[in-house]
């Protein structure tokens, strides 16, 4: 049965409501530049795993799957620090190289080399434009 005055079936209306609640793709002209976001997310992901940054600070910038993956990696690192007795400290990080290429969906893939005083970290990211901002759909720290 059609709600009075809408001319749309309830099923069609519920699909429209669902589309409005889910993240919507954003045109390229509405998004900020990608490289500063890629650099910031790479450094912050390494800081989260090092125990120097709260994962909640990245929640707005990552998808639920990425959040769960980073939470898992941070918990493993925290357990390793607890076993070895090493205290979590803020690493001094710098970025040496950023390689980006566009995706078919209008986003970007990137590989970023992040260094601290002891080692290099390779961070692989994928950004997609959702709700007029960038959101990381993949973050892998090696």
Coordinates of C-alpha atoms in Angstrom, one line a residue:
X1 CA 0.0 0.0 0.0
X2 CA 1.3 3.5 -0.9
X3 CA 1.5 6.1 1.9
X4 CA -1.0 8.9 1.2
X5 CA 0.4 11.6 -1.0
X6 CA 3.9 10.1 -1.7
X7 CA 3.2 8.0 -4.8
X8 CA 5.9 5.6 -3.6
X9 CA 5.6 2.1 -2.2
X10 CA 6.8 1.5 1.4
X11 CA 9.6 -0.7 0.1
X12 CA 10.9 2.0 -2.2
X13 CA 10.7 4.6 0.6
X14 CA 12.7 2.4 3.0
X15 CA 15.4 1.9 0.3
X16 CA 15.6 5.7 -0.1
X17 CA 15.9 6.2 3.7
X18 CA 18.6 3.5 3.9
X19 CA 20.6 5.2 1.1
X20 CA 20.4 8.6 2.9
X21 CA 21.8 7.0 6.1
X22 CA 24.7 5.1 4.5
X23 CA 27.9 6.9 3.4
X24 CA 27.4 8.5 0.0
X25 CA 30.2 8.8 -2.6
X26 CA 31.4 12.3 -3.1
X27 CA 32.5 13.9 -6.4
X28 CA 36.1 14.8 -6.7
X29 CA 35.5 18.5 -6.8
X30 CA 34.0 18.3 -3.3
X31 CA 36.9 16.5 -1.6
X32 CA 40.0 18.0 -0.1
X33 CA 43.5 17.1 -1.4
X34 CA 44.3 13.5 -0.7
X35 CA 48.1 13.5 0.0
X36 CA 48.0 15.4 3.4
X37 CA 45.2 13.0 4.6
X38 CA 47.3 10.0 3.4
X39 CA 50.4 11.3 5.3
X40 CA 48.4 12.1 8.5
X41 CA 46.7 8.7 8.5
X42 CA 49.9 6.8 7.9
X43 CA 51.6 8.5 10.9
X44 CA 48.6 8.2 13.1
X45 CA 48.2 4.5 12.3
X46 CA 51.8 3.8 13.3
X47 CA 51.3 5.8 16.5
X48 CA 48.1 3.8 17.4
X49 CA 50.0 0.5 17.0
X50 CA 52.9 2.0 19.1
X51 CA 50.5 2.8 21.9
X52 CA 51.1 6.5 21.6
X53 CA 47.7 7.5 20.2
X54 CA 44.1 6.5 21.1
X55 CA 42.4 4.7 18.3
X56 CA 39.2 6.7 18.9
X57 CA 41.0 9.7 17.3
X58 CA 40.9 7.9 14.0
X59 CA 37.3 6.6 14.1
X60 CA 35.9 9.4 11.9
X61 CA 38.6 8.8 9.2
X62 CA 38.3 5.0 8.9
X63 CA 35.7 2.4 8.1
X64 CA 34.5 -0.1 10.7
X65 CA 36.6 -2.8 9.2
X66 CA 39.7 -0.7 9.3
X67 CA 38.9 0.3 12.9
X68 CA 38.6 -3.3 13.9
X69 CA 41.9 -4.2 12.2
X70 CA 43.8 -1.4 13.9
X71 CA 42.2 -2.3 17.3
X72 CA 43.4 -5.9 16.8
X73 CA 47.0 -4.8 15.8
X74 CA 47.1 -2.3 18.7
X75 CA 46.0 -5.0 21.2
X76 CA 48.7 -7.4 20.0
X77 CA 51.4 -4.7 20.3
X78 CA 50.1 -3.8 23.8
X79 CA 50.4 -7.4 24.9
X80 CA 53.9 -7.7 23.4
X81 CA 54.9 -4.5 25.3
X82 CA 53.4 -5.9 28.5
X83 CA 55.3 -9.2 28.2
X84 CA 58.6 -7.5 27.5
X85 CA 58.1 -4.7 30.0
X86 CA 58.6 -2.0 27.4
X87 CA 56.7 1.2 28.0
X88 CA 54.7 2.8 25.3
X89 CA 56.2 6.0 24.1
X90 CA 55.5 8.4 21.3
X91 CA 57.8 7.6 18.4
X92 CA 59.5 10.4 16.5
X93 CA 58.2 9.6 13.0
X94 CA 58.9 11.1 9.6
X95 CA 57.8 10.3 6.1
X96 CA 60.3 9.6 3.4
X97 CA 58.3 8.7 0.3
X98 CA 54.6 8.7 -0.7
X99 CA 53.5 6.8 -3.9
X100 CA 49.9 7.3 -4.9
X101 CA 47.7 6.2 -7.8
X102 CA 44.0 6.7 -8.5
X103 CA 41.4 3.9 -8.2
X104 CA 38.6 3.3 -10.6
X105 CA 36.1 4.6 -8.0
X106 CA 37.7 8.0 -7.7
X107 CA 39.7 7.3 -4.6
X108 CA 43.4 6.7 -4.1
X109 CA 45.7 3.9 -3.2
X110 CA 49.0 4.8 -1.6
X111 CA 52.2 3.2 -0.2
X112 CA 53.9 5.4 2.4
X113 CA 57.3 4.8 4.0
X114 CA 57.3 6.0 7.6
X115 CA 60.5 5.9 9.6
X116 CA 61.3 6.0 13.3
X117 CA 64.7 5.9 14.9
X118 CA 64.8 2.1 14.9
X119 CA 63.0 0.9 11.8
X120 CA 61.0 1.6 8.7
X121 CA 57.2 1.0 8.5
X122 CA 55.5 0.5 5.2
X123 CA 51.9 1.7 5.3
X124 CA 49.4 0.8 2.6
X125 CA 46.2 2.9 2.4
X126 CA 43.2 3.2 0.3
X127 CA 41.0 6.3 0.5
X128 CA 37.5 6.7 -0.8
X129 CA 35.5 9.9 -1.0
X130 CA 32.5 9.5 1.3
X131 CA 30.2 12.1 2.7
X132 CA 32.3 15.0 1.3
X133 CA 35.5 13.8 3.0
X134 CA 38.1 11.2 2.7
X135 CA 37.7 7.9 4.5
X136 CA 40.3 5.1 4.7
X137 CA 38.8 1.8 3.5
X138 CA 42.1 -0.1 3.9
X139 CA 45.1 0.5 6.2
X140 CA 47.9 -2.1 6.5
X141 CA 51.0 -1.3 8.5
X142 CA 54.0 -3.6 7.9

